[in-house]
Coordinates of C-alpha atoms and ligand atoms in Angstrom, one line a residue:
Chain I
M1 CA 14.1 -22.8 -5.2
S2 CA 13.7 -26.8 -5.3
K3 CA 13.7 -28.9 -8.9
E4 CA 9.7 -28.8 -8.3
S5 CA 9.1 -25.2 -7.8
S6 CA 11.3 -24.5 -10.8
L7 CA 8.2 -26.3 -13.0
K8 CA 5.5 -25.1 -11.5
K9 CA 3.3 -22.6 -13.3
F10 CA 2.3 -18.6 -12.4
Y11 CA -0.1 -16.8 -13.1
G12 CA -1.6 -14.1 -12.3
T13 CA -4.7 -13.3 -9.0
R14 CA -5.1 -10.2 -10.1
E15 CA -4.6 -10.5 -13.8
A16 CA -7.5 -13.1 -13.9
Y17 CA -9.6 -11.2 -12.1
G18 CA -9.5 -8.7 -14.6
E19 CA -9.7 -10.8 -17.5
T20 CA -12.9 -11.7 -15.3
L21 CA -14.3 -8.8 -15.5
V22 CA -13.9 -8.1 -19.4
K23 CA -15.9 -11.5 -19.9
L24 CA -18.8 -10.2 -16.8
G25 CA -19.2 -6.8 -18.4
R26 CA -20.3 -8.5 -21.8
I27 CA -22.8 -10.6 -20.8
N28 CA -24.1 -8.3 -18.3
R29 CA -24.9 -4.5 -18.6
D30 CA -25.3 -3.7 -15.1
I31 CA -22.4 -4.2 -13.7
V32 CA -20.1 -1.0 -13.7
V33 CA -16.8 -1.2 -11.8
L34 CA -14.5 1.7 -9.8
D35 CA -11.2 2.0 -8.9
A36 CA -9.2 4.6 -7.5
D37 CA -6.3 5.9 -9.0
L38 CA -4.8 2.0 -9.4
S39 CA -6.7 0.5 -12.2
G40 CA -3.0 -0.2 -14.0
S41 CA -2.0 -2.9 -10.5
T42 CA -5.2 -3.8 -9.9
K43 CA -6.7 -4.6 -13.5
T44 CA -9.2 -2.9 -13.7
S45 CA -7.7 -1.0 -16.2
M46 CA -8.6 -4.2 -19.1
F47 CA -12.3 -3.5 -18.1
A48 CA -12.0 0.8 -18.0
K49 CA -10.6 -0.4 -21.9
E50 CA -12.8 -1.9 -23.2
F51 CA -15.5 -0.7 -21.6
P52 CA -15.1 3.3 -20.5
D53 CA -18.8 4.2 -19.5
R54 CA -19.1 1.6 -16.8
F55 CA -16.0 2.1 -15.3
F56 CA -15.5 5.7 -12.7
N57 CA -11.8 6.0 -11.9
M58 CA -12.5 8.6 -8.6
G59 CA -8.7 9.4 -7.9
V60 CA -7.2 9.2 -4.1
A61 CA -10.3 8.6 -2.1
E62 CA -10.9 5.4 -0.9
Q63 CA -14.0 6.9 1.2
N64 CA -15.6 8.5 -1.3
L65 CA -15.1 5.9 -3.2
I66 CA -16.7 2.6 -1.8
G67 CA -19.7 5.8 -0.6
T68 CA -20.3 6.5 -4.5
A69 CA -19.8 2.3 -4.9
A70 CA -22.8 1.8 -2.5
G71 CA -24.5 4.7 -4.2
L72 CA -25.1 3.3 -7.4
A73 CA -25.6 -0.6 -5.7
A74 CA -28.7 0.7 -4.2
S75 CA -29.4 2.4 -7.7
G76 CA -29.1 -1.3 -9.1
K77 CA -25.8 -1.8 -10.3
T78 CA -24.0 -4.9 -9.8
V79 CA -20.5 -2.7 -8.6
F80 CA -16.8 -3.9 -8.0
V81 CA -14.9 -2.3 -7.0
S82 CA -11.8 -2.1 -6.3
T83 CA -7.1 -0.4 -5.2
F84 CA -5.4 -1.9 -3.1
A85 CA -6.3 -4.0 0.2
V86 CA -5.0 -2.0 3.2
F87 CA -7.0 1.0 1.6
L88 CA -9.9 -0.5 0.8
T89 CA -10.5 -3.0 3.7
G90 CA -8.5 -0.5 5.5
R91 CA -8.8 3.3 4.8
A92 CA -13.4 2.8 4.4
W93 CA -13.5 0.4 6.2
E94 CA -16.5 2.1 8.2
Q95 CA -17.7 3.4 4.5
V96 CA -17.6 -0.1 3.7
R97 CA -19.9 -1.4 7.6
Q98 CA -22.0 1.8 7.5
S99 CA -23.0 2.0 3.3
V100 CA -22.1 -1.0 2.1
S101 CA -22.7 -4.5 4.8
F102 CA -24.8 -3.0 7.1
P103 CA -27.7 -1.8 3.6
K104 CA -26.5 -5.1 2.6
Q105 CA -25.3 -3.5 -0.5
N106 CA -24.3 -5.3 -4.0
V107 CA -20.8 -4.6 -3.8
K108 CA -18.1 -6.2 -4.6
L109 CA -14.9 -5.6 -2.9
V110 CA -11.9 -6.6 -5.0
S111 CA -8.9 -6.2 -3.9
S112 CA -4.7 -6.7 -5.1
H113 CA -2.3 -6.6 -3.1
G114 CA -3.6 -8.4 -0.4
G115 CA -0.4 -9.9 2.0
I116 CA 3.2 -8.7 2.5
T117 CA 4.0 -9.9 -1.1
V118 CA 3.5 -6.1 -1.8
G119 CA 7.2 -6.6 -1.1
P120 CA 9.3 -3.5 -0.6
D121 CA 6.7 -1.0 -1.1
G122 CA 7.0 -2.0 2.9
A123 CA 4.6 -2.1 5.9
S124 CA 2.0 0.9 4.2
H125 CA 1.5 -0.8 1.6
Q126 CA 0.9 -4.4 2.7
S127 CA -2.6 -5.6 4.2
T128 CA -2.2 -7.9 7.7
E129 CA -5.4 -7.8 8.7
D130 CA -8.0 -7.8 5.5
I131 CA -9.2 -10.8 6.4
S132 CA -10.1 -9.5 10.1
L133 CA -11.5 -6.3 9.8
M134 CA -14.2 -8.5 6.9
R135 CA -14.9 -11.2 8.4
T136 CA -15.7 -9.0 11.7
L137 CA -18.4 -7.4 9.8
A138 CA -22.7 -8.9 9.6
N139 CA -22.9 -9.9 6.0
M140 CA -19.7 -9.7 5.1
K141 CA -19.1 -12.9 3.2
V142 CA -15.1 -13.4 2.9
V143 CA -13.2 -15.3 -0.1
I144 CA -9.4 -16.0 -0.5
P145 CA -8.9 -17.1 -3.5
A146 CA -5.6 -20.1 -3.6
D147 CA -5.0 -19.6 -7.8
A148 CA -5.6 -17.4 -10.6
Y149 CA -8.3 -20.4 -11.9
E150 CA -10.5 -19.9 -8.4
V151 CA -10.0 -16.2 -8.8
K152 CA -12.2 -16.5 -12.2
K153 CA -14.3 -18.6 -10.6
V154 CA -15.3 -16.7 -6.8
V155 CA -15.2 -13.5 -9.8
E156 CA -18.5 -14.8 -11.5
Y157 CA -19.8 -16.7 -8.0
A158 CA -19.9 -12.8 -6.9
A159 CA -21.5 -11.1 -10.0
N160 CA -24.4 -13.5 -9.4
F161 CA -25.0 -13.6 -5.9
K162 CA -26.6 -10.8 -4.7
G163 CA -24.5 -9.1 -1.5
P164 CA -22.0 -7.5 -0.4
I165 CA -18.2 -9.6 -0.8
Y166 CA -15.1 -9.4 0.2
I167 CA -12.3 -11.5 -2.5
R168 CA -8.2 -10.5 -2.0
C169 CA -5.7 -10.8 -4.6
S170 CA -2.1 -10.1 -5.2
R171 CA 0.7 -8.9 -6.5
D172 CA 2.7 -11.9 -7.1
K173 CA 1.4 -14.4 -9.3
F174 CA 0.6 -17.4 -7.9
P175 CA 1.0 -21.5 -8.7
V176 CA -1.4 -22.5 -10.5
L177 CA -3.8 -25.3 -8.9
F178 CA -6.4 -25.8 -11.2
D179 CA -7.6 -25.4 -14.1
E180 CA -11.8 -23.9 -16.2
D181 CA -13.0 -26.6 -14.9
Y182 CA -12.8 -25.6 -11.0
V183 CA -16.3 -25.2 -8.9
F184 CA -16.0 -22.9 -6.5
E185 CA -18.6 -23.2 -3.2
L186 CA -18.9 -20.4 -0.7
G187 CA -18.3 -21.9 2.5
K188 CA -17.1 -25.0 1.3
G189 CA -13.8 -26.1 2.2
K190 CA -11.7 -28.6 -0.5
I191 CA -9.6 -30.9 1.1
L192 CA -6.8 -31.2 -1.5
R193 CA -4.6 -34.1 -0.1
D194 CA -5.9 -36.4 2.1
G195 CA -4.1 -37.7 5.3
K196 CA -4.9 -38.4 8.6
D197 CA -2.4 -37.2 10.4
A198 CA -2.8 -33.7 11.1
T199 CA -4.9 -31.4 8.8
I200 CA -3.5 -27.9 6.9
F201 CA -6.4 -25.8 6.5
A202 CA -4.9 -23.2 4.3
C203 CA -5.8 -19.8 2.4
G204 CA -4.2 -17.7 -0.2
I205 CA -0.5 -17.9 -1.4
M206 CA -0.3 -20.5 2.0
V207 CA -2.3 -23.5 0.0
S208 CA 0.7 -23.9 -2.2
A209 CA 3.2 -24.0 0.3
S210 CA 0.8 -26.1 2.6
L211 CA 0.6 -28.6 -0.7
E212 CA 4.0 -28.8 -0.8
A213 CA 4.6 -29.3 2.9
A214 CA 2.6 -32.4 2.6
S215 CA 5.1 -33.6 0.2
V216 CA 8.2 -33.5 2.1
L217 CA 6.0 -34.5 5.2
E218 CA 4.9 -37.4 2.9
Q219 CA 8.7 -38.6 2.9
E220 CA 9.0 -38.7 6.6
G221 CA 6.1 -40.8 6.9
I222 CA 3.5 -37.7 8.1
D223 CA 0.6 -38.0 6.3
V224 CA -1.2 -34.9 6.9
R225 CA -4.6 -33.3 4.5
V226 CA -4.8 -30.3 3.3
V227 CA -7.7 -28.1 2.5
N228 CA -8.2 -24.9 0.6
M229 CA -10.2 -22.7 3.1
S230 CA -10.8 -20.0 0.7
S231 CA -14.5 -19.4 1.6
L232 CA -13.3 -17.4 4.9
K233 CA -16.6 -16.7 5.8
P234 CA -19.1 -18.7 5.7
I235 CA -16.8 -21.2 7.1
D236 CA -16.7 -24.2 6.6
E237 CA -17.4 -25.7 9.7
D238 CA -18.6 -29.4 9.7
L239 CA -15.2 -30.0 7.6
I240 CA -13.5 -28.2 10.3
I241 CA -14.7 -30.6 13.5
R242 CA -14.2 -33.2 10.8
S243 CA -10.9 -33.3 10.3
A244 CA -10.1 -32.7 13.8
D245 CA -12.5 -36.1 15.0
D246 CA -10.1 -38.0 11.7
T247 CA -6.3 -36.3 12.3
G248 CA -6.7 -35.0 16.1
A249 CA -4.3 -32.7 14.7
I250 CA -4.2 -29.0 13.3
I251 CA -2.9 -26.2 11.2
T252 CA -3.4 -23.1 10.0
A253 CA -1.5 -21.3 7.2
E254 CA -2.2 -18.0 6.2
E255 CA 0.0 -14.8 4.8
H256 CA -1.8 -12.3 7.2
S257 CA -2.1 -11.6 11.2
I258 CA -2.7 -15.0 13.4
I259 CA -5.2 -12.6 14.8
G260 CA -8.1 -12.4 13.8
G261 CA -7.8 -14.6 10.6
L262 CA -7.9 -18.0 9.2
G263 CA -6.3 -19.5 12.2
S264 CA -8.7 -17.4 14.7
A265 CA -11.6 -18.4 12.2
V266 CA -10.5 -22.3 13.1
A267 CA -9.7 -21.6 16.4
E268 CA -13.0 -20.4 17.0
I269 CA -14.8 -23.1 15.5
L270 CA -12.1 -26.1 17.5
G271 CA -12.9 -24.1 21.1
E272 CA -16.6 -24.1 21.0
N273 CA -16.7 -28.0 19.8
R274 CA -13.8 -30.1 19.5
P275 CA -11.1 -28.0 21.3
T276 CA -7.8 -30.0 19.2
P277 CA -4.0 -29.3 19.3
M278 CA -3.3 -26.5 16.9
I279 CA -0.5 -24.4 15.2
R280 CA -1.2 -20.9 13.6
V281 CA 1.1 -20.2 11.7
G282 CA 0.5 -16.7 9.9
I283 CA 2.2 -13.6 10.8
K284 CA 2.4 -13.1 14.5
D285 CA 1.7 -10.1 15.9
R286 CA 3.7 -7.6 13.9
F287 CA 4.3 -5.5 10.7
G288 CA 5.4 -5.8 7.4
M289 CA 8.3 -4.5 6.4
S290 CA 10.5 -3.7 2.9
G291 CA 12.0 -6.5 1.4
S292 CA 11.1 -9.3 -1.4
S293 CA 8.0 -11.5 -0.8
E294 CA 10.8 -14.3 -1.1
D295 CA 12.7 -12.6 1.6
L296 CA 9.1 -11.4 4.0
L297 CA 7.6 -14.9 3.2
R298 CA 11.1 -16.5 4.8
E299 CA 11.4 -13.9 8.2
Y300 CA 7.5 -14.2 8.9
G301 CA 7.9 -17.7 8.9
L302 CA 5.2 -17.9 5.5
T303 CA 7.4 -21.6 4.1
A304 CA 6.8 -25.5 3.1
T305 CA 10.0 -25.6 5.9
N306 CA 7.9 -23.8 9.1
L307 CA 4.3 -25.4 7.7
V308 CA 7.0 -29.1 8.3
N309 CA 8.2 -27.8 11.3
S310 CA 4.5 -26.5 12.2
A311 CA 2.9 -30.4 11.6
K312 CA 5.8 -31.4 13.8
K313 CA 4.7 -29.2 16.6
V314 CA 1.3 -30.1 16.6
L315 CA 1.7 -33.6 16.2
E316 CA 4.5 -34.0 19.5
K317 CA 1.1 -31.7 21.4
K318 CA -0.9 -34.6 19.5
G319 CA 1.1 -37.3 21.5
E320 CA 1.1 -35.2 24.2
R321 CA -2.0 -35.2 24.9
V322 CA -2.8 -39.1 24.3
K323 CA -0.8 -39.8 26.7
A324 CA -2.6 -38.1 29.3
Chain Y
M1 CA 16.7 38.3 0.1
V2 CA 18.4 35.3 -0.8
T3 CA 22.3 35.7 -2.6
D4 CA 23.4 34.5 -5.5
K5 CA 25.7 32.7 -4.3
V6 CA 23.4 30.1 -2.1
I7 CA 21.6 29.9 -4.8
L8 CA 24.2 28.0 -6.2
E9 CA 24.5 26.1 -3.9
L10 CA 21.2 24.9 -3.1
G11 CA 21.9 24.3 -6.9
K12 CA 24.8 22.1 -6.8
K13 CA 22.8 20.1 -4.4
A14 CA 20.1 19.7 -6.1
K15 CA 22.0 18.2 -8.7
L16 CA 23.7 15.3 -5.8
M17 CA 20.4 14.8 -4.4
R18 CA 19.1 13.4 -8.5
I19 CA 21.9 12.0 -8.7
N20 CA 21.4 9.6 -6.1
I21 CA 17.9 9.6 -5.9
L22 CA 18.8 7.4 -9.3
K23 CA 21.4 5.6 -8.6
M24 CA 19.8 4.1 -5.4
L25 CA 16.3 3.0 -7.1
T26 CA 18.3 1.8 -10.0
K27 CA 19.3 0.1 -7.4
A28 CA 16.2 -1.1 -5.2
G29 CA 14.7 -2.5 -9.0
S30 CA 12.0 -0.9 -7.3
G31 CA 10.6 2.6 -5.9
H32 CA 9.0 5.6 -7.2
T33 CA 11.1 7.6 -9.8
G34 CA 8.7 10.3 -10.9
G35 CA 7.4 12.3 -7.6
S36 CA 11.1 11.9 -6.1
L37 CA 12.5 13.6 -9.3
S38 CA 10.1 16.3 -9.2
A39 CA 10.4 17.6 -5.1
V40 CA 14.1 17.7 -5.2
E41 CA 14.0 21.8 -5.3
L42 CA 11.4 22.0 -2.4
L43 CA 13.5 19.3 0.0
V44 CA 16.9 21.4 -0.8
S45 CA 15.1 24.6 -0.2
L46 CA 13.5 22.8 3.4
Y47 CA 16.7 21.2 4.8
F48 CA 19.7 23.4 3.2
Y49 CA 18.5 26.8 3.4
K50 CA 15.1 26.9 5.7
M51 CA 14.9 24.5 8.0
R52 CA 16.3 24.7 12.0
H53 CA 17.4 21.1 11.9
N54 CA 20.5 19.4 13.9
P55 CA 21.2 16.1 12.1
A56 CA 23.7 15.2 14.9
D57 CA 20.7 15.8 17.1
P58 CA 18.0 14.6 15.3
K59 CA 15.8 14.7 18.3
W60 CA 16.9 18.7 19.2
E61 CA 13.9 20.7 21.0
E62 CA 14.4 23.3 18.7
R63 CA 14.1 22.1 15.4
D64 CA 11.4 22.4 12.6
K65 CA 10.1 19.7 11.8
F66 CA 8.9 17.4 8.5
V67 CA 6.4 15.3 7.2
L68 CA 6.7 14.3 3.8
S69 CA 3.1 13.6 3.0
K70 CA 3.6 12.1 -0.2
G71 CA 4.8 9.4 1.3
H72 CA 6.6 7.6 -1.6
A73 CA 9.0 10.2 -2.7
A74 CA 11.0 8.4 -0.1
P75 CA 14.3 8.2 -2.0
A76 CA 14.2 12.0 -2.2
F77 CA 13.7 12.6 0.8
Y78 CA 16.3 9.8 1.7
S79 CA 18.4 11.3 -0.5
V80 CA 18.5 14.3 1.4
L81 CA 18.1 13.4 5.2
A82 CA 22.0 11.5 3.9
L83 CA 23.3 15.1 2.6
S84 CA 22.2 16.9 6.0
G85 CA 24.7 13.9 7.8
Y86 CA 21.9 12.0 9.2
F87 CA 22.8 9.1 7.8
P88 CA 26.1 7.8 5.9
I89 CA 25.8 8.4 1.6
E90 CA 26.1 4.8 1.9
E91 CA 23.0 3.5 3.2
L92 CA 20.5 4.9 0.2
M93 CA 22.3 2.0 -1.4
N94 CA 20.0 -0.6 1.0
L95 CA 16.6 1.6 0.3
R96 CA 14.0 -0.9 0.5
K97 CA 15.9 -3.9 1.3
L98 CA 14.7 -6.5 4.0
G99 CA 16.7 -5.2 7.3
S100 CA 17.3 -2.0 5.8
I101 CA 16.8 1.4 7.9
L102 CA 15.3 2.6 5.0
R103 CA 11.9 1.1 4.3
G104 CA 10.2 2.3 0.7
H105 CA 8.1 4.4 2.3
P106 CA 9.0 6.5 5.7
F107 CA 8.5 4.9 8.9
S108 CA 9.7 7.1 11.7
A109 CA 10.3 4.0 14.0
V110 CA 13.6 3.3 12.0
T111 CA 14.7 6.5 10.0
P112 CA 17.3 9.3 11.7
G113 CA 15.4 12.7 11.0
V114 CA 11.6 10.9 10.3
E115 CA 9.0 12.5 12.9
V116 CA 6.1 10.0 11.2
S117 CA 5.4 7.4 9.1
T118 CA 3.4 8.1 6.0
G119 CA 3.2 6.2 3.4
S120 CA -1.0 5.6 3.0
L121 CA -2.2 8.8 1.2
G122 CA -3.5 12.3 3.2
Q123 CA -3.0 11.4 5.7
G124 CA 0.6 13.5 6.9
L125 CA -1.2 16.8 6.4
S126 CA -3.1 16.2 9.6
M127 CA -0.3 14.9 10.9
A128 CA 1.4 18.0 10.7
G129 CA -1.7 20.0 11.9
G130 CA -1.1 18.0 14.8
M131 CA 2.3 19.0 15.5
A132 CA 1.9 22.7 15.3
I133 CA -0.7 22.6 17.9
A134 CA 1.3 20.3 19.9
G135 CA 4.5 24.2 18.9
K136 CA 1.8 27.0 19.7
L137 CA 0.9 24.6 22.8
D138 CA 4.9 24.3 24.5
K139 CA 5.1 28.4 23.1
K140 CA 7.5 27.3 20.9
N141 CA 9.4 29.7 18.5
T142 CA 9.6 26.1 15.8
R143 CA 7.9 25.8 12.4
V144 CA 6.1 22.6 10.9
Y145 CA 7.0 21.8 7.2
A146 CA 4.9 18.8 5.1
I147 CA 5.2 18.3 0.9
L148 CA 2.3 17.0 -0.2
G149 CA 1.2 15.7 -3.5
D150 CA -1.2 17.0 -6.1
G151 CA -3.5 13.6 -6.6
E152 CA -2.7 13.2 -2.5
C153 CA -4.7 15.5 -2.2
Q154 CA -7.9 13.9 -3.8
E155 CA -8.1 12.4 -0.1
G156 CA -10.7 13.6 1.8
Q157 CA -8.6 14.1 5.2
I158 CA -6.9 17.0 3.2
W159 CA -9.7 18.8 3.6
E160 CA -10.2 18.0 6.8
S161 CA -7.0 18.8 7.2
A162 CA -7.5 22.5 5.7
M163 CA -10.4 23.3 7.2
S164 CA -8.9 22.3 11.0
C165 CA -5.8 23.6 10.6
A166 CA -7.1 27.5 9.8
H167 CA -9.4 27.3 11.7
Y168 CA -7.0 26.6 14.7
K169 CA -4.8 29.6 13.3
L170 CA -1.8 27.7 13.2
D171 CA 0.4 30.4 10.8
N172 CA 3.7 28.0 11.7
L173 CA 2.5 25.4 9.5
C174 CA 4.2 25.6 6.1
V175 CA 2.8 22.7 3.2
L176 CA 3.7 22.3 0.0
I177 CA 2.7 21.0 -2.6
D178 CA 4.2 19.4 -5.5
R179 CA 2.0 20.3 -8.1
N180 CA 3.2 18.4 -11.6
G181 CA -0.3 17.3 -12.6
F182 CA 0.7 13.7 -13.1
Q183 CA -1.0 10.6 -10.4
I184 CA -0.5 6.5 -10.5
D185 CA -3.3 6.5 -13.8
G186 CA -2.4 9.7 -15.6
P187 CA -2.6 13.3 -15.5
I188 CA -5.2 14.4 -13.0
M189 CA -7.2 16.8 -14.9
K190 CA -8.0 13.3 -16.4
I191 CA -8.2 11.2 -13.5
M192 CA -9.9 13.1 -10.9
E193 CA -9.1 17.2 -11.1
V194 CA -8.2 19.1 -8.2
E195 CA -8.6 22.9 -10.1
P196 CA -9.0 25.7 -9.1
F197 CA -6.7 24.6 -6.6
A198 CA -5.3 27.7 -5.1
Q199 CA -9.1 29.3 -4.6
K200 CA -9.6 25.4 -2.8
W201 CA -6.3 26.5 -0.8
K202 CA -8.2 30.2 0.0
A203 CA -11.6 29.3 0.1
F204 CA -10.5 27.0 3.3
G205 CA -8.7 30.3 4.5
W206 CA -4.5 29.7 3.2
E207 CA -2.6 32.2 2.0
V208 CA -1.6 30.7 -0.8
F209 CA 2.1 31.4 -3.0
E210 CA 2.2 30.4 -6.6
V211 CA 5.9 29.4 -7.6
D212 CA 7.5 27.2 -10.1
G213 CA 8.6 24.6 -8.4
H214 CA 12.1 24.0 -9.2
N215 CA 13.2 27.3 -9.2
L216 CA 15.3 27.8 -5.8
R217 CA 15.1 31.7 -5.6
E218 CA 11.2 31.9 -6.3
I219 CA 10.8 28.5 -3.1
T220 CA 13.2 30.4 -1.1
D221 CA 11.4 33.6 -1.1
A222 CA 7.8 31.1 -0.7
L223 CA 9.5 29.9 2.5
D224 CA 10.7 33.5 4.0
S225 CA 7.4 35.1 3.2
A226 CA 5.3 32.2 4.5
E227 CA 7.2 32.7 8.4
K228 CA 5.5 36.5 7.5
V229 CA 2.2 35.2 7.7
R230 CA 0.0 35.8 10.6
G231 CA -3.1 34.3 11.5
R232 CA -3.5 31.0 9.5
P233 CA -1.4 28.6 7.5
S234 CA 0.6 28.8 4.3
V235 CA 0.6 26.8 1.4
I236 CA 3.4 27.0 -1.4
I237 CA 2.0 25.2 -4.5
A238 CA 5.3 25.0 -6.2
E239 CA 4.3 24.2 -10.0
T240 CA 6.6 20.7 -10.9
I241 CA 7.5 18.6 -14.0
K242 CA 7.7 15.3 -13.1
G243 CA 10.8 12.9 -13.8
K244 CA 12.8 16.7 -13.6
G245 CA 15.8 16.4 -14.6
V246 CA 16.8 13.8 -17.2
S247 CA 14.7 14.7 -20.6
F248 CA 13.1 10.6 -20.5
I249 CA 11.5 10.9 -17.5
E250 CA 10.3 14.1 -17.9
N251 CA 6.4 13.7 -17.7
E252 CA 6.4 10.1 -18.7
N253 CA 4.1 8.4 -16.3
R254 CA 5.5 5.2 -17.0
F255 CA 7.9 6.5 -14.1
H256 CA 5.3 6.6 -11.3
G257 CA 6.0 3.7 -9.9
T258 CA 9.4 2.4 -12.2
T259 CA 12.8 2.6 -11.6
P260 CA 15.8 3.1 -14.8
T261 CA 17.0 0.1 -16.4
K262 CA 20.8 0.2 -16.3
E263 CA 21.8 1.5 -19.3
E264 CA 18.8 4.5 -18.8
L265 CA 20.5 5.3 -15.3
E266 CA 24.2 5.3 -17.3
K267 CA 22.4 7.7 -19.3
A268 CA 20.1 9.7 -17.1
L269 CA 24.1 10.4 -15.0
K270 CA 25.7 12.2 -18.5
E271 CA 22.4 13.6 -19.0
I272 CA 22.7 15.5 -15.5
G273 CA 26.2 15.6 -15.8
A274 CA 27.3 13.5 -12.7
D275 CA 30.8 13.6 -13.7
E276 CA 31.1 17.2 -13.7
Ligands
TPP1 C1 -4.8 5.7 0.5 C2 -3.8 5.6 -0.9 N1 -4.5 5.2 -1.5 C3 -3.5 5.2 -1.8 C4 -2.0 5.2 -2.9 C5 -1.2 4.5 -3.6 N2 -0.4 5.6 -4.6 C6 0.3 5.8 -4.2 S1 1.0 7.3 -5.3 C7 -0.7 7.5 -6.0 C8 -0.7 8.8 -6.5 C9 -0.5 9.9 -5.9 O1 -0.1 11.7 -6.9 P1 0.9 12.3 -7.0 O2 0.0 12.4 -4.7 O3 0.2 14.0 -7.1 O4 1.9 12.7 -6.5 P2 3.6 12.1 -7.3 O5 2.7 12.3 -8.7 O6 3.7 13.3 -6.8 O7 4.2 11.1 -7.8 C10 -1.2 6.7 -5.5 C11 -3.1 6.1 -5.6 C12 -1.8 5.0 -1.1 N3 -0.2 5.1 -1.8 N4 -2.4 5.3 -0.6

């Protein structure tokens, strides 16, 4: 671990979710929370403890979990529903489609254990397709917060907004990037560090890795813009196009398959508006596997080091294009 | 009728299994302790008594097949596979490490003796049903076994499969349920009751056996009886203790998904009599 990273503060995204739920539960009596035998992991247990009457553990039954949530929402409740990302978005996908997103029910899908940093449990419990699965559903909003403070703001936003939204939290604690004053805006990317040579669009844990990569690149005279693209849907089209114009080279960084996730979302916008040299950093058409989070991030190239190399590669592509 | 000598031998295997499970989990530092220890006698009875299988030739055409539907009990599964000779015992110490053949949950592509991949609960019974249908199509004399968790039986897919296995009269299929009374968030009866359990299976058209899931004689007898049932699948509901074999792990649900510390391992091994 570098000296810099050992000084970092860490704060769990799922802990932030649990705390925020309790806070919201005190203000809004219409909030109900459902889980599927993972409340200790997703941290909905915190809400269950304070509001046992408004918490429903559905057991190991994700499809019924989603259907019940939809029924509660159809009856006027603001429903938060949680389990591991792979089960929430995968096991119950068609229930989410038919019962939640199609009728635009007021259901908030908040997962824990997104991505591969689930670690040693392995591929069955890792979620490398959740963005893709949720992004493709009409009416569904998708947000992957970059740190625990952003989680708090996104969850508050979700409680006050009517309609379905998917929010991904993680097992591992994330480095702290923001504070209580952070302002979340759905559909907006946030430039965390400006630069002129290339732009990294990142979400989730990859935002802090991108900032790390940017400082390394800076020492080598490469000036990179880093954008927190936590709002994957709606996505900030203007900022994507503007960054293509400003920097002429794009990198995307996500703890997710490069098929269907952030990289795809950005490529879709660029392809239609500003074809631009681009590299997608993410999981390359593979399943996850068992291992420590650190080993896995390295194995799948989800590191600052790989982002540095990718930035150099995309700059080469950009150079070739300028020459040609 | 199984001889006392056979039961005694199976008991020794069960003890070895527990020792290996505890050691590998402590080494891995993560994994499911309680639900592995509760399934030991079920696995021992299958692999060292009932099933026809060939560790030297895991793909032997005439083998009986096994599905660990509650995939998180992988440590128990790997331990019985290693003791059977599918791979060296030493491999157990690589559990959950990057690149190991022993993943956190069973993955058929990398582990000899693992027929299908599980870990997402509720899916194993359907696959076992498919394998049993294939056995019938191919006019094989082989059988299919599956171990399910009681919490796992909250999944709707279990009951979809329960219906189809009975509909297709899969008498070559025998399910064992590790009825330890717990799931992750607490006791089953508090989180999501599954009782009346035996009646449910009966109502779905299954032959039901109820046994003490740590009594090797009762389990082996039930396995023998199940083999004689014609025209419907069998289920053996095995009353078990989560964490069986170690006093401070038994019914202590924090050990659902956590592992013993080094000190706890020492204590546990002493209790089991690992040196004897
Ligand atoms: C589809 C799915 N949902 C949730 C989980 C997480 N999970 C792992 S074990 C478990 C509890 C299972 O209880 P049970 O089947 O009784 O297992 P045991 O108590 O015997 O370990 C849960 C919810 C999972 N593996 N798969």
